CSV table of C-alpha atoms in Angstrom, one decimal:
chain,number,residue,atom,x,y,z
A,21,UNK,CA,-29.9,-31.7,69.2
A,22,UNK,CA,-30.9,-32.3,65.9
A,23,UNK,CA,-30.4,-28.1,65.4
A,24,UNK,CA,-27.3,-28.1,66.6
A,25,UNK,CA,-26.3,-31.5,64.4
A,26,UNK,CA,-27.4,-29.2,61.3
A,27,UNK,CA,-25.4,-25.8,62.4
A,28,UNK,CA,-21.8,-28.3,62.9
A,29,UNK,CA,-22.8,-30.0,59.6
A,30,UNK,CA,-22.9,-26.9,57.4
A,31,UNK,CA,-20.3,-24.8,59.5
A,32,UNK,CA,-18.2,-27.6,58.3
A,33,UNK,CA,-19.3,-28.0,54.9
A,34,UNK,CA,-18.4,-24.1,54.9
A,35,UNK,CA,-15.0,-24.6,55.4
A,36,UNK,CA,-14.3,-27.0,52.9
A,37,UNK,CA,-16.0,-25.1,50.2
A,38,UNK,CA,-14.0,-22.2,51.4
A,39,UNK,CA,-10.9,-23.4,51.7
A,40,UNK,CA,-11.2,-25.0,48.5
A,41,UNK,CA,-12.2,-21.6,46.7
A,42,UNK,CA,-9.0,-20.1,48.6
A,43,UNK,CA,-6.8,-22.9,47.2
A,44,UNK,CA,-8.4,-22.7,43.7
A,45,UNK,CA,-7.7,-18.9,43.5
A,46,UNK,CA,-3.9,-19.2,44.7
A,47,UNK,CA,-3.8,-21.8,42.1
A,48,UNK,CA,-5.3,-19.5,39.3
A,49,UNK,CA,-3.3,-17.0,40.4
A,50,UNK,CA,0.2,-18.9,39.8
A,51,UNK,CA,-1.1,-20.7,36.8
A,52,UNK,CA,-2.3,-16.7,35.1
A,53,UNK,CA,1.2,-15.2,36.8
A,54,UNK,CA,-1.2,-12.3,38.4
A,55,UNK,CA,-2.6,-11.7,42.0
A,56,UNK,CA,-5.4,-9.6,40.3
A,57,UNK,CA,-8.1,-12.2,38.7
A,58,UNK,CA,-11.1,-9.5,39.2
A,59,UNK,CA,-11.7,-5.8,39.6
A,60,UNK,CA,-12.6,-6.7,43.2
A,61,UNK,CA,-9.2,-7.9,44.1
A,62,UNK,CA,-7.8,-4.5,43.7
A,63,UNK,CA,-9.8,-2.1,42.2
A,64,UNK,CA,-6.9,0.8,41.9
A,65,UNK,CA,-4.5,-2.1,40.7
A,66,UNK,CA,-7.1,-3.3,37.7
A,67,UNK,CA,-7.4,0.1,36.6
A,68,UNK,CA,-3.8,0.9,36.2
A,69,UNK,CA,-3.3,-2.8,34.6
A,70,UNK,CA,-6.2,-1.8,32.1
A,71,UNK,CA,-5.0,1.5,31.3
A,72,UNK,CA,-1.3,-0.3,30.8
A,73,UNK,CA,-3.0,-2.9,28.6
A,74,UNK,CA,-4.6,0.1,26.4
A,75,UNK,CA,-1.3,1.7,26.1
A,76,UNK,CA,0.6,-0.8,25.0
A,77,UNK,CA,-2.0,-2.1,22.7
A,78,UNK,CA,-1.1,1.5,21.5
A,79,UNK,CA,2.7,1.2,21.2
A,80,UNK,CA,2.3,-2.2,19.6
A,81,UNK,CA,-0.2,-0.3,16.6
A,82,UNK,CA,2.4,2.4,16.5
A,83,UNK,CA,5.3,-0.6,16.3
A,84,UNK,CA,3.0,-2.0,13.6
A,85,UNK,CA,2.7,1.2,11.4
A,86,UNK,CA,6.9,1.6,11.8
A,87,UNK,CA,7.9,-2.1,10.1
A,88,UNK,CA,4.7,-1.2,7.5
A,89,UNK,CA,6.1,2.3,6.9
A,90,UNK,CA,10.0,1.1,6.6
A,91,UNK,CA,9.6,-1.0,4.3
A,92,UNK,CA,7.5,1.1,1.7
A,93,UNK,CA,10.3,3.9,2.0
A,94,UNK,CA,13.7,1.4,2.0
A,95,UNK,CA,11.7,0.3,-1.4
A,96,UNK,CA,11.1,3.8,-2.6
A,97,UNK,CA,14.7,4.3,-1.8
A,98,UNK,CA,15.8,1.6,-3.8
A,99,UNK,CA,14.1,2.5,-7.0
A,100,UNK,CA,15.4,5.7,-6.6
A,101,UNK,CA,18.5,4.6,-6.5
A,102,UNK,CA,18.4,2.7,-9.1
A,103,UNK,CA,17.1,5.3,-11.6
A,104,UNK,CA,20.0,8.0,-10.1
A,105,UNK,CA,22.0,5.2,-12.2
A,106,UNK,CA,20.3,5.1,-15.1
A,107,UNK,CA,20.2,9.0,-15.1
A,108,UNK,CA,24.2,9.0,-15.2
A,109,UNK,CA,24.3,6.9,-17.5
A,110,UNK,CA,21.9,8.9,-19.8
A,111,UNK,CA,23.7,11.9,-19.5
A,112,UNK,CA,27.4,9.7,-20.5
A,113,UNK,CA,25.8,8.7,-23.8
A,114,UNK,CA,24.1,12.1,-24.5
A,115,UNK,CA,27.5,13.7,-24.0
A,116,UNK,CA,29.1,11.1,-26.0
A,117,UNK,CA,26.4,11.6,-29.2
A,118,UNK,CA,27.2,15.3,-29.2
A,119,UNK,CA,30.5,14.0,-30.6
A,120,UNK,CA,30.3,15.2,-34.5
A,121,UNK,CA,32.0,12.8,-35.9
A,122,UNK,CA,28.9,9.8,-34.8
A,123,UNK,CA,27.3,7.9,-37.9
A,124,UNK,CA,23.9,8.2,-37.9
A,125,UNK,CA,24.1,4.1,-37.2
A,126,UNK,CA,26.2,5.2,-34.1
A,127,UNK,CA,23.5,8.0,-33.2
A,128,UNK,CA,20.5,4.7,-33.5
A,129,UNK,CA,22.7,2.5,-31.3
A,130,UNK,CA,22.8,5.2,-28.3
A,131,UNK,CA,18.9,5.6,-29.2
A,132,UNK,CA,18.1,2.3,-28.7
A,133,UNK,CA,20.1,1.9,-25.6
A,134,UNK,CA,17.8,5.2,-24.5
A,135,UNK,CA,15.0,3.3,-25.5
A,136,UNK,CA,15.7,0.3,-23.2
A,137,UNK,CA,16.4,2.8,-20.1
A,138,UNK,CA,13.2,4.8,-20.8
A,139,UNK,CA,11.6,1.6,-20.8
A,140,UNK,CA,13.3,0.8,-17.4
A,141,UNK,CA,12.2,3.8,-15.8
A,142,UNK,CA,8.3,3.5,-16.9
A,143,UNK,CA,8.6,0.5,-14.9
A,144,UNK,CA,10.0,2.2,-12.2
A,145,UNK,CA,8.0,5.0,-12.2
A,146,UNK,CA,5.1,2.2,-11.9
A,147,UNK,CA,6.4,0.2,-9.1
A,148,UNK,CA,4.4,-1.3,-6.8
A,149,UNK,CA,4.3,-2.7,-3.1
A,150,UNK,CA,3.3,-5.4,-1.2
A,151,UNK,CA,-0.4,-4.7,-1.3
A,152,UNK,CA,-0.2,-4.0,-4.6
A,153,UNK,CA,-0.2,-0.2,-4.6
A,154,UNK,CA,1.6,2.3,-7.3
A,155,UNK,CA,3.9,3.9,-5.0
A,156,UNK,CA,4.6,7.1,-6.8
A,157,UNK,CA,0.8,7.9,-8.1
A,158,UNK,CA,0.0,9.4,-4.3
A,159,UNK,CA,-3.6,8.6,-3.4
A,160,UNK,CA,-4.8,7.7,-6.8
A,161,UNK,CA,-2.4,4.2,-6.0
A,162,UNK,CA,-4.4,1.5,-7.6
A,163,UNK,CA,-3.7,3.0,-10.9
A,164,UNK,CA,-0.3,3.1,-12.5
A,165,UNK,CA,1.5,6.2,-11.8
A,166,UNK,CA,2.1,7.5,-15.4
A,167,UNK,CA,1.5,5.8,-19.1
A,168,UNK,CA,1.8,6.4,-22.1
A,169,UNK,CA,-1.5,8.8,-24.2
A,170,UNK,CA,-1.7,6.6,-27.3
A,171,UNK,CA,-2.6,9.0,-29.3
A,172,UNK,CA,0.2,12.4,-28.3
A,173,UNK,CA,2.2,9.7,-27.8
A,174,UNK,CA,3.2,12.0,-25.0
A,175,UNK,CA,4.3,10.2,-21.0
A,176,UNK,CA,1.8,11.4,-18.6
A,177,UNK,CA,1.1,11.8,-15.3
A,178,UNK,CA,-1.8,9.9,-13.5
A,179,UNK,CA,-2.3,10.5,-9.9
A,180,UNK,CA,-1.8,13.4,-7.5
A,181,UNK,CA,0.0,14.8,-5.7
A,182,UNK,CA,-0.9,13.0,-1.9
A,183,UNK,CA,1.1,11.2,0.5
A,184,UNK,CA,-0.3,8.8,2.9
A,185,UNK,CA,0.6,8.8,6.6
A,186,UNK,CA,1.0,6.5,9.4
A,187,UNK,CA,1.2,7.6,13.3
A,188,UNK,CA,4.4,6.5,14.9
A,189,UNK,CA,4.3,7.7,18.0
A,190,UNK,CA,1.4,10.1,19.8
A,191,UNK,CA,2.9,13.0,18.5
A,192,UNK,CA,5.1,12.2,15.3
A,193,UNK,CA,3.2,11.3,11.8
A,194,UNK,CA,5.4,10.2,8.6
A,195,UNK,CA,4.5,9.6,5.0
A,196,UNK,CA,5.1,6.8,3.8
A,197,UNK,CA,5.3,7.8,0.0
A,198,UNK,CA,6.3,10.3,-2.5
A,199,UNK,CA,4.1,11.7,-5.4
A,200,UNK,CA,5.8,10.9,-8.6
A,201,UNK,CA,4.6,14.8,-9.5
A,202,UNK,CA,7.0,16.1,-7.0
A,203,UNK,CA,10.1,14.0,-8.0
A,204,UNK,CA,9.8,13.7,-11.5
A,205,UNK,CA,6.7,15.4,-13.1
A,206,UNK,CA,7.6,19.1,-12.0
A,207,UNK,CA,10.8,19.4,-13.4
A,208,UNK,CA,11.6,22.5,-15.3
A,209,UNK,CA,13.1,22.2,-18.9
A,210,UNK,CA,16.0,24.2,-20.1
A,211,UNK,CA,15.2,28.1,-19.4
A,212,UNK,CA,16.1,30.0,-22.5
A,213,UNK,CA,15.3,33.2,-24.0
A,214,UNK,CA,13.5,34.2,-26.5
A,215,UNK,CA,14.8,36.8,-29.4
A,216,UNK,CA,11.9,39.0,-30.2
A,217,UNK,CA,13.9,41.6,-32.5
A,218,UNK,CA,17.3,41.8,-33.8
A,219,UNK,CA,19.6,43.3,-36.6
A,220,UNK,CA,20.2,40.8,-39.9
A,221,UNK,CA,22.8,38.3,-39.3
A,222,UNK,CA,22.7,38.3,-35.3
A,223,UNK,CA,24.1,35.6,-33.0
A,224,UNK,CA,22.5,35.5,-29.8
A,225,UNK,CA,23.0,32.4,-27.7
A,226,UNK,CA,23.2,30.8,-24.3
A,227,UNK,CA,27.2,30.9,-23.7
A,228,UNK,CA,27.0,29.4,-19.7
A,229,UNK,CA,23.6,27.7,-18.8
A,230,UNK,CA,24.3,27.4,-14.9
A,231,UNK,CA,24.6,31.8,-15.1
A,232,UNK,CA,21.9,32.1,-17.2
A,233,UNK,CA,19.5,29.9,-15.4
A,234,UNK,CA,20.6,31.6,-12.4
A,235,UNK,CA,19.3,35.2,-14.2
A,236,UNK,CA,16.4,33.5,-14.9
A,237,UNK,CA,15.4,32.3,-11.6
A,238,UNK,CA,16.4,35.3,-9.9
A,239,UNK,CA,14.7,37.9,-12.7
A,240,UNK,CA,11.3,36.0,-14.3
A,241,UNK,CA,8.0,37.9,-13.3
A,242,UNK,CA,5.2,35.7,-13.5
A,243,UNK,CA,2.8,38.8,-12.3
A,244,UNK,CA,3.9,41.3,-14.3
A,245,UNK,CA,5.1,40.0,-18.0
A,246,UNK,CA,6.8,43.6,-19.2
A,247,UNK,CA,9.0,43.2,-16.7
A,248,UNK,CA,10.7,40.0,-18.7
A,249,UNK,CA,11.1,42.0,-21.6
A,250,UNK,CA,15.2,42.8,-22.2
A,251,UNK,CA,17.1,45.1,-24.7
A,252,UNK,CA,20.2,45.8,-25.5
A,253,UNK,CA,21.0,49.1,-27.0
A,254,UNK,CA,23.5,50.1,-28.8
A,255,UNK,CA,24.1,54.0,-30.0
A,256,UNK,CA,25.7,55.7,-32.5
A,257,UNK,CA,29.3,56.0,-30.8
A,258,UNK,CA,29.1,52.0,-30.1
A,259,UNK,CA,28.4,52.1,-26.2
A,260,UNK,CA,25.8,50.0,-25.1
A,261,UNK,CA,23.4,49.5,-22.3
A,262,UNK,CA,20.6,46.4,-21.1
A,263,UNK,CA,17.1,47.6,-20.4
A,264,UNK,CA,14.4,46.1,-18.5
A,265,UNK,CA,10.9,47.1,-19.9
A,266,UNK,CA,12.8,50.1,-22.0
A,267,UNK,CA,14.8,51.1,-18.1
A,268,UNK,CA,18.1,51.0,-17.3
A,269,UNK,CA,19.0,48.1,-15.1
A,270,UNK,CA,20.1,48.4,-11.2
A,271,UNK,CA,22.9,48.2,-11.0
A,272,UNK,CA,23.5,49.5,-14.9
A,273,UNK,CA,25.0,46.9,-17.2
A,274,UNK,CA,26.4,49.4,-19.8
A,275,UNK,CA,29.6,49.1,-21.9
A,276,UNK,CA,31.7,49.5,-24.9
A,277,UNK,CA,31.0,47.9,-28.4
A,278,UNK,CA,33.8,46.6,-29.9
A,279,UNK,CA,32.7,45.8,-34.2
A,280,UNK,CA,33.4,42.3,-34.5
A,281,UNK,CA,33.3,40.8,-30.4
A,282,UNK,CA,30.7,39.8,-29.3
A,283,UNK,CA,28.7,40.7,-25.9
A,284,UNK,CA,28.0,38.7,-22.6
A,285,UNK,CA,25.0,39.4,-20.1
A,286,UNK,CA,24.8,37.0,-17.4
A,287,UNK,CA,25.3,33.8,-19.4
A,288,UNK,CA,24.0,34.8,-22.7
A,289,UNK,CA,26.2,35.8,-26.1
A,290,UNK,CA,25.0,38.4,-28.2
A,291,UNK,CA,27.2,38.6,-31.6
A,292,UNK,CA,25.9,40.9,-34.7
A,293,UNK,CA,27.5,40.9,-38.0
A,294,UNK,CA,31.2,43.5,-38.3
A,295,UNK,CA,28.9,45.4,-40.8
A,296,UNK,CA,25.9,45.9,-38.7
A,297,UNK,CA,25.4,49.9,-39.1
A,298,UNK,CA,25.0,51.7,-35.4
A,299,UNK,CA,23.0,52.7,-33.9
A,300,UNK,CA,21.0,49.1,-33.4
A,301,UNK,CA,18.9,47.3,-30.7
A,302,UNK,CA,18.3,43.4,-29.7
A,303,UNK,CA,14.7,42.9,-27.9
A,304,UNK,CA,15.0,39.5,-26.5
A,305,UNK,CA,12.3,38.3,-23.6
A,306,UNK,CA,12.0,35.6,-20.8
A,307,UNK,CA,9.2,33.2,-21.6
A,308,UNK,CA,7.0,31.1,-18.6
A,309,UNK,CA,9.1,28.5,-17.3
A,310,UNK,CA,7.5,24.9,-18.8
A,311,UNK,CA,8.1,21.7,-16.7
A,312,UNK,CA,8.5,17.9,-18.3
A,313,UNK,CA,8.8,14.6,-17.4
A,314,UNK,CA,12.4,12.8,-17.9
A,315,UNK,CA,10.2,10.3,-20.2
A,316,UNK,CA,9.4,13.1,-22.2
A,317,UNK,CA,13.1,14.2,-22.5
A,318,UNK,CA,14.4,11.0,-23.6
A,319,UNK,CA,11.4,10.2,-26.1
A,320,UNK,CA,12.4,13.5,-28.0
A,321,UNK,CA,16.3,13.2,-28.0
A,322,UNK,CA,15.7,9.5,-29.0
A,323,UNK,CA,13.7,10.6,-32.0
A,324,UNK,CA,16.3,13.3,-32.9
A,325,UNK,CA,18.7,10.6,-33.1
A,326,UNK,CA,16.9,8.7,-34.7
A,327,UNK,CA,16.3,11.5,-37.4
A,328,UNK,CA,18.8,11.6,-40.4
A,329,UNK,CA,18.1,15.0,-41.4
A,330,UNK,CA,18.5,16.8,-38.2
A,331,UNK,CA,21.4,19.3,-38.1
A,332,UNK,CA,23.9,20.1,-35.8
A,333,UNK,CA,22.8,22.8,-34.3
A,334,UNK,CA,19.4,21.0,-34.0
A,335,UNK,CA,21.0,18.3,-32.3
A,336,UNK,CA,22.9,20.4,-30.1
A,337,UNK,CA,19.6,22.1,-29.0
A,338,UNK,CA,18.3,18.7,-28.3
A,339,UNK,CA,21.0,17.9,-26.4
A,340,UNK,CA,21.5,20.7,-24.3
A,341,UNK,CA,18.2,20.3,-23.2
A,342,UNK,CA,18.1,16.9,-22.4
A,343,UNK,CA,21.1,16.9,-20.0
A,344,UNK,CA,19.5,19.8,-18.6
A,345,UNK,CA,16.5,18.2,-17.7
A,346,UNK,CA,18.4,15.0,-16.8
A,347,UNK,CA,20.4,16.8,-14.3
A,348,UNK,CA,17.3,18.5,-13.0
A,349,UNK,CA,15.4,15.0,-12.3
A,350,UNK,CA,18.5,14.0,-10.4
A,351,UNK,CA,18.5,16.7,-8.4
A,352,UNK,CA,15.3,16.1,-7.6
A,353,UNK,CA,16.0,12.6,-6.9
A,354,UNK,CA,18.7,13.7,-5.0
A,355,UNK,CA,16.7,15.7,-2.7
A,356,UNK,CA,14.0,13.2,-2.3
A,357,UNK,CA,16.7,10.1,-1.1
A,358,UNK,CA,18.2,13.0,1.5
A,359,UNK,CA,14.4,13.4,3.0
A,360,UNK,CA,13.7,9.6,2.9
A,361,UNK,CA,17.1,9.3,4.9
A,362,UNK,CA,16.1,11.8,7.0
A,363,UNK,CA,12.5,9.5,7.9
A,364,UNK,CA,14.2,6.3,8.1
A,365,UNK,CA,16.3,8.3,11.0
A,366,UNK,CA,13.4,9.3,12.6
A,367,UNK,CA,12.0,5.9,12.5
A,368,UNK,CA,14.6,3.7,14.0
A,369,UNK,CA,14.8,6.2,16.5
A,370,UNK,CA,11.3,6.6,17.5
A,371,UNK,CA,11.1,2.5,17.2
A,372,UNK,CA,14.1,1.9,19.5
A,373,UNK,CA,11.9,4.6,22.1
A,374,UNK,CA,8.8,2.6,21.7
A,375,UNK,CA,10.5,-0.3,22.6
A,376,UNK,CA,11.8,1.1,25.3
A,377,UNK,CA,8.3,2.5,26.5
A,378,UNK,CA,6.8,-1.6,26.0
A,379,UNK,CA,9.5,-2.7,27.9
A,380,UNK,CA,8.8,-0.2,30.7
A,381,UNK,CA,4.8,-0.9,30.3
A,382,UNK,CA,5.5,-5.0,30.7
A,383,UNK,CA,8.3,-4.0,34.2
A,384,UNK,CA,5.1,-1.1,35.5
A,385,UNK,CA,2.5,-3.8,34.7
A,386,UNK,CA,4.4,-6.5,36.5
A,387,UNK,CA,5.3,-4.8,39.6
A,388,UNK,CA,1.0,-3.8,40.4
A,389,UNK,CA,-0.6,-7.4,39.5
A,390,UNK,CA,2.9,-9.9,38.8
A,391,UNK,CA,2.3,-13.0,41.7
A,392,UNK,CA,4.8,-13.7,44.0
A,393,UNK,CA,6.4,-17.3,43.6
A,394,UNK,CA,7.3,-18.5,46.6
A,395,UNK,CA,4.1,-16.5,47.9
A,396,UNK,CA,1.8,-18.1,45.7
A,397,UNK,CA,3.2,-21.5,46.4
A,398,UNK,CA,3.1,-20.9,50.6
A,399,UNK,CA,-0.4,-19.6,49.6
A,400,UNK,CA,-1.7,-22.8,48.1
A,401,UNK,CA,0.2,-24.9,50.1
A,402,UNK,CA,-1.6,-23.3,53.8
A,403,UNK,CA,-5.1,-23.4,51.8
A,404,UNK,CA,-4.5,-27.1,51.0
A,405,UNK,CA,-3.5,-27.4,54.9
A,406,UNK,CA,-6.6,-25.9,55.8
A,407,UNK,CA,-8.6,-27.8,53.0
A,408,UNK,CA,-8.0,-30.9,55.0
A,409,UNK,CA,-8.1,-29.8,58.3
A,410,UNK,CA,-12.0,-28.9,57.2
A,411,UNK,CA,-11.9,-32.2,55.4
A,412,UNK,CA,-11.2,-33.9,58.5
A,413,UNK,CA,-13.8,-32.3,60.6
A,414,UNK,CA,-16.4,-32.4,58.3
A,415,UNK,CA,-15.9,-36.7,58.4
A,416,UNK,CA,-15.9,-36.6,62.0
A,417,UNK,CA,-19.3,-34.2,62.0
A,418,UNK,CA,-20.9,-36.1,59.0
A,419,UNK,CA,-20.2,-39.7,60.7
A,420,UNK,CA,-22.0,-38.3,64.5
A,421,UNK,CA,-24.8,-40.0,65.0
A,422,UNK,CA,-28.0,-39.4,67.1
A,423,UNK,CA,-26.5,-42.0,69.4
A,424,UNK,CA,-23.3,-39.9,69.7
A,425,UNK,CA,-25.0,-37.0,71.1
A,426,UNK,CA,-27.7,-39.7,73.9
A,427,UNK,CA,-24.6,-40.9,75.1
């Protein structure tokens, strides 16, 4: 008797503990939102939720990298907006000094106003983002992009030429910086020529830049430096021809002298004196191509303004150069705000699709180990049914005596 006292005792014991463990899970379960509390409640279920958990943890880094990597280029696009402006207005007052009839007072004011937007563009050369970082000096980012040698007093260039990248997406990597090198170091100055023999009195010049730059692009032979040596030759009976390293050009360029007009080849004006005796030859070369910075440009025209003694033709050297130069940073500016458009499109798009894909993740993730409601709640409430149907019997069991069982 005793025995059997013992077995009802803990059969009953049992199925309060059990019930109560029942109850306490359906609770868990509502109170987490999930059906799945361990591995062993559905072991394919858990390892789909964990993979799901790993790739979203994924698309949230990727999400992370996206705000990080729009904001350093809408700020890189906003400096470089900001000195497209100041590079049109350059180019206004170096048009507007070429006028001859400027004081040299008037010529000091325009270079002081240069001197305020050079100054303006250092510091936007040197800009820095939220962490502190030179955004334009490419890996080399804790130091400023570009400053000033003390001792050339020349504008020079500090980092390299890197880009750091974030991922976005599995597949798709952007930078989220330019190299200062690219956008304003390697630009080329003013191509010219240079006259290596000619007759007394001779004017050779550059008569259209845009055709002549053009020639020069098209024609400069950085492997084989005879080939950038020109002529024109003109004979006894006044007809001329261009050579290329002492050849006759393809197609020929060949004409008739006229005493007194003067000749074109692709942008360039060669003039000799009405008395210049026939036959005659100019030699005239293409020299390697040299690249500046637009610091550089407006530190010399603003000392050539500053200069009393410089003449015209000095000036108009200087000139021609600097809005040559200018122009050429703005192209390159130009092109480097068309490829930062062209990321920021990429981003917003591959943002919007990652939201998407989180989205999806949460609905996938939900439908494998999201509770049921009004399951949950029938679940706790037949566990709590059951808890005191056990509760009762085990009061019943627990109060038998040994008399209960004599009788």
């Amino acid at each position: 008797m005793r025995l059997t006292f013992n077995m009802q005792f803990n059969q009953s014991l049992t199925g309060i503990l059990n019930a109560q463990q029942k109850m306490n899970k359906a609770e868990t379960q509502l109170s987490k939102q999930t059906r799945i509390l361990s591995p062993a409640d559905d072991p394919a279920g858990a390892a789909k939720v964990l993979s799901l958990d790993q790739t979203k943890e994924q698309i949230t880094q990727f999400q992370t990298n996206s705000v990080l990597l729009k904001n350093n280029l809408a700020l890189q696009e906003t400096v470089l907006t900001s000195m497209r402006t100041s590079y049109d207005r350059v180019s206004t007052l170096a048009i507007a000094s070429g006028n001859g009839t400027y004081t040299i007072e008037q010529r000091k004011a325009v270079a002081f106003e240069l001197q305020n937007i050079q100054t303006e563009l250092l510091d936007l050369m040197n800009t820095r983002n939220a962490e502190g970082s030179y955004i334009f000096a490419g890996f080399q980012d804790k130091s400023p992009a570009y400053v000033k040698n003390p001792i050339t007093g020349i504008f020079e260039f500090q980092g390299d030429s890197g880009s750091k990248a974030l991922q976005i997406s599995p597949s798709i990597k952007l930078t989220g910086n330019d190299s200062g090198k690219a956008i304003f170091d390697n630009v080329f100055k003013r191509f010219e020529f240079d006259v290596t023999a000619a007759p007394v009195d001779s004017s050779i010049s550059v008569l259209n830049q845009t055709e002549f730059s053009n020639f020069y692009r098209e024609n400069f032979d950085k492997l084989i430096p005879s080939n950038n040596q020109y002529s024109l030759a003109i004979d006894g009976l006044g007809n001329y021809e261009f050579l290329q390293n002492g050849s006759s050009l393809t197609p020929a360029a060949t004409g008739a002298y006229v005493a007194g007009q003067n000749i074109v080849f692709n942008g360039i004006s060669f003039g000799l004196d009405a008395g210049t005796a026939l036959p005659a030859q100019i030699d005239f070369e293409l020299p390697p191509p040299e690249q500046t910075n637009i610091l550089n440009t407006l530190q010399s025209f603003i000392d050539s303004l500053n200069n009393p003694a410089i003449s015209d033709a000095e000036l108009a050297t200087v000139l021609a150069d600097t809005l040559q130069e200018v122009n050429n940073t703005a192209n390159n500016v130009d092109s480097s705000l068309a490829n930062l458009g062209g990321r920021l499109n990429v981003l917003d798009s591959v943002f919007g699709t990652n939201e998407d894909l989180l989205i999806a993740n949460q609905q996938y993730k939900a439908d494998i180990s999201e509770v049921d409601l009004a399951e949950a709640l029938t679940e706790i409430k037949r566990q709590e049914f059951a808890l005191q149907a056990a509760s009762q019997t085990f009061s019943k069991v627990n109060a038998t005596t040994l008399f209960d069982f004599i009788r």
